[in-house]
Amino acid sequence: MDHSAVLVRIADTSFPMQAAPGYVQIDQIIGDALANHRSIGSGRGRQLMRYMQITRIVVTLALSFCIIGSTSQEICAANIAEGRPYTVSPAAEPNYPDTGHRELTDGRKGAASYLDPAWSGYHVYKGQAVDIIVDLGEPATLSSVTIGTLHHPSVGIMQPTYVAAGISNDGQHWAVWDVVYTSLASPGEKDTPERVTYTLPRSPQPVTARYVRLHLPLEISLFLDEIEVEEARPAQASDSLSQAELPAWPRGDQFDLAPIGPYRAPGAATGNVHDIVLLPLYPPVRWDVQQLLPYVTFGRPTGEREPSGQDDPAWEPQDWLFDTVLFTPVATAPSGGFYHTSSSPGSVFADWLWLVDTYFFPDGPLASLDEAVAWAGHRLGDVEHKVKVILALPSPNPKQTEFWSGIDEDSGARQYFESKGLVIGRDSSKNRFTGTLAERRAVVEWMIDEILARWRQAGFHRLELAGFYWYEEGVSEKAEDQALVKQVAQVVHERGSRFYWIPHFRASGYARWREWGFDAAILQPNYYFMSREEVPSPGSAPEGRLSRLWQTAMLARRYEMGIEIELDANVIKDAELRQRLYEYFEAGDRYGYMREAVLAYYQNVNDIAQLARMPGGPGRKVYEDLYRFVQGRLESWRQAGRVVDGMGRPVAEARVQLGEAVTSTDETGYFELPALPVDEGLIAVSTPAGQVALIPLVRAEGPTPVTIVVRRQPEKVLFDPSGEALDGQLPPGLLTLGVQAQIVPERARPGVEVTGKPEHELKLVLGNSPLPFGSLMFNLPEALRDWSDWLALAIDIRLDNTNTPVTSLTIGVMDDDGNAYVRTLPTARTNSGEQTVLLPLVEAATGRFASNLVRDGEGGGINLKSVARVTVNFPATESRQEVVYLGKWYLIGYSGPTAQKGQHE
């Protein structure tokens, strides 16, 4: 019997029913029914077939009447998106194009093959999305939207994480129509290419709109063929919803619409781990008691001398700190291969044996940790305290054919693998690793069993094995990689242990961590390591500079995950990175993960221990605040407000600084300083016009609004390049090191009236010296050494452009007795690049926020009555020249607050 498609004539256009979205595929339904009944006996079967044929004719006639008759709109619906224009971002890949931006609404659907030209292919970075907006031409009542996708995991063509549909009347403001989440079998279970469609909403209620939007976040590559928008029947139109009755489209370009839920909380399901610190096994660092105590306990160094041995760790414990320690290898194994599978060559068995041996050396990290906990327990009066341990499991690289290298270094290893059915020849020509799933599983299973056996043998008293950590930071799209993770999870659970994972931000498969068998997954924000250009500006949406941390928190709550805190040794000397770390703290308070989630703490090597053993300064303060964060009691807040001039007019691009936090005002004069847990200090404000102000910190709950009035203060000039008789020469007392310096006439600064000759500036060209900095030292004459009646040291600077990498300058002040006060002050990012950097002298006198050039230290402050030298240092590069212009150096005077509450000048 012929089962070709029924054709329906509309005007002069014929099209197959199965290609007409919104129509009942009568031929397919009847054909399937006939095929299912071919085996019925000749009498009843023939009667059924005749009945089906008659039904086909009747229904076809009814459909024809539906199409051309007066009741057609009551029975049928049409695809009103066909032929309509749309925008799509990003553009399709050149090899799988969307020719002329027509293919997604041209009525053509793709076969189950990516070679079919009906498919358009898209590939962007993970976590981004394909965003499509269809213009229907005029408002219409819509019942659904459908999009076709291709599912072919073995070639990296995956389904989106979800499909979100939105509607709009103006193409600018959007509402969420519905969201559908992918529910296909994971690639490890099903690898047959197929066309998959998603229809939204799932419970249709018509809406009225002109524009329809589809948002599809990617896993790997995404292939699309057709968008169909079905118009509602007139009988449904009276029930339609308007845009105002639907939820507003979420903020931000990268967002997720899954329901908000709880974080992965500490508890029995996670092995009662709360705060997990990562300790990398980096051979130059020896994880002995001395190194481990600042992680096991919060405390202070008892002296600056080197300890004589483990019996004298020079550490005074005050409280317990991290409850869980995760020992993990660095990426490069001893053989030179890699423990992860994303790089080649892969590690070999000798590397795996080294890792297990390293864990369990008699004086290795586990034994030292056990000793450190016991030592601290006696001093804290808590001798029963235990620390949990998680140990890393790498993944064998299937392309490493020489993996079995080193198998005979352990007498029991070959016997173990042979008991699992693997035959490993002693002849090197036969000693090949083929990378099968069975081989890879056997290697990981050996490591699990070996670790458990050695753990029992070691008999640690103060340690508890919480479980194992999967070293790979993503679960790839390959079927065998996903099957391996599931099988390893099964082995871990069969051994009565738990399985942990810390994927990077939006890593492949991160949202499916339960499918892979993990007991807890902790999401990396990766915010600390973003370039300065990638960090959002304070006023951007959503959440300004906290956008990445906000996104991470939302994803963690939507998929019930924990969150990782990240830092490295640069936090000691880089104010920008310190600010980012404190933003992790602030987000933890603001979004709740500080108290509610399982947390991991990444460090590059032993950076937290370095912070802990500093006698003072910003490095030690980071350690103390990290402790308060672990305790769940580091409250953050923000200082916000407006900057106006003496006439009450808003001042844009003013530089606003509190401690190490710096920002700029917007066109309305508004600013919001990043959160720093400081209780006192001065807010320093300066404008491109040379107006300045310093006010005491206003500490209160939430963003504390203040109005700061800036005026040109009384000043005492220390150095002015526009002074008399310079003639382009550097003045007496000014020394340069590592820079080329010259005095050049420059344009006047905005807002400053210039009479007579043009204003001059000191031009510094950085990058012409092998020194990693440029330095100017200004020796003060006797008449300028008494600063006791002044409020702040001010230096006018101008950056060449807003893209200059000069992100900070370091100001040092020294008195006649050699006491020095040094502060690194960030530069603001303003469009003009002009700013006045202020050093509050109360800080110089008290030593607050000191950062000595030789070592961090609190310092005792300087004598403001006998200031002898001012030093300004800039970062420099060898690879390229950077230009900084310095104008006037001067002292500014006191100015008290006005009578109006909340206003200062």
PDB file of C-alpha atoms in Angstrom, residues 642-656 665 669 671 683-695 707-713 838 892 895 898 903-905:
ATOM      1  CA  ARG A 642      27.141  61.267  44.823  1.00  0.00           C
ATOM      2  CA  VAL A 643      29.877  63.772  44.122  1.00  0.00           C
ATOM      3  CA  VAL A 644      28.835  67.379  43.402  1.00  0.00           C
ATOM      4  CA  ASP A 645      30.649  70.666  43.036  1.00  0.00           C
ATOM      5  CA  GLY A 646      30.147  73.774  45.172  1.00  0.00           C
ATOM      6  CA  MET A 647      27.042  74.681  43.137  1.00  0.00           C
ATOM      7  CA  GLY A 648      25.455  71.273  43.704  1.00  0.00           C
ATOM      8  CA  ARG A 649      26.057  70.104  40.125  1.00  0.00           C
ATOM      9  CA  PRO A 650      26.978  66.414  39.605  1.00  0.00           C
ATOM     10  CA  VAL A 651      30.616  65.684  38.830  1.00  0.00           C
ATOM     11  CA  ALA A 652      31.314  62.883  36.357  1.00  0.00           C
ATOM     12  CA  GLU A 653      34.546  60.878  36.191  1.00  0.00           C
ATOM     13  CA  ALA A 654      35.599  61.794  39.705  1.00  0.00           C
ATOM     14  CA  ARG A 655      38.055  59.365  41.253  1.00  0.00           C
ATOM     15  CA  VAL A 656      36.721  57.890  44.528  1.00  0.00           C
ATOM     16  CA  THR A 665      31.500  58.509  39.243  1.00  0.00           C
ATOM     17  CA  GLY A 669      27.891  61.899  39.915  1.00  0.00           C
ATOM     18  CA  PHE A 671      29.522  56.112  42.743  1.00  0.00           C
ATOM     19  CA  ILE A 683      37.208  58.448  51.351  1.00  0.00           C
ATOM     20  CA  ALA A 684      39.437  60.348  48.934  1.00  0.00           C
ATOM     21  CA  VAL A 685      37.726  62.122  46.035  1.00  0.00           C
ATOM     22  CA  SER A 686      39.327  64.056  43.195  1.00  0.00           C
ATOM     23  CA  THR A 687      38.048  65.325  39.866  1.00  0.00           C
ATOM     24  CA  PRO A 688      39.668  65.910  36.477  1.00  0.00           C
ATOM     25  CA  ALA A 689      39.297  69.634  37.212  1.00  0.00           C
ATOM     26  CA  GLY A 690      41.582  69.340  40.226  1.00  0.00           C
ATOM     27  CA  GLN A 691      38.867  69.556  42.896  1.00  0.00           C
ATOM     28  CA  VAL A 692      39.438  67.334  45.921  1.00  0.00           C
ATOM     29  CA  ALA A 693      37.803  66.205  49.147  1.00  0.00           C
ATOM     30  CA  LEU A 694      38.496  63.737  51.956  1.00  0.00           C
ATOM     31  CA  ILE A 695      35.735  62.621  54.317  1.00  0.00           C
ATOM     32  CA  THR A 707      26.912  63.493  49.187  1.00  0.00           C
ATOM     33  CA  ILE A 708      30.490  64.694  48.797  1.00  0.00           C
ATOM     34  CA  VAL A 709      31.081  68.308  47.802  1.00  0.00           C
ATOM     35  CA  VAL A 710      34.411  68.854  46.043  1.00  0.00           C
ATOM     36  CA  ARG A 711      36.225  72.188  45.923  1.00  0.00           C
ATOM     37  CA  ARG A 712      39.740  73.303  45.280  1.00  0.00           C
ATOM     38  CA  GLN A 713      41.290  73.153  48.739  1.00  0.00           C
ATOM     39  CA  LEU A 838      45.472  61.378  47.312  1.00  0.00           C
ATOM     40  CA  ILE A 892      45.774  69.998  50.680  1.00  0.00           C
ATOM     41  CA  SER A 895      37.881  71.342  55.579  1.00  0.00           C
ATOM     42  CA  THR A 898      28.757  71.045  56.613  1.00  0.00           C
ATOM     43  CA  GLN A 903      26.914  65.976  53.298  1.00  0.00           C
ATOM     44  CA  HIS A 904      30.607  66.630  53.414  1.00  0.00           C
ATOM     45  CA  GLU A 905      32.978  68.984  51.741  1.00  0.00           C
TER      46      GLU A 905
END
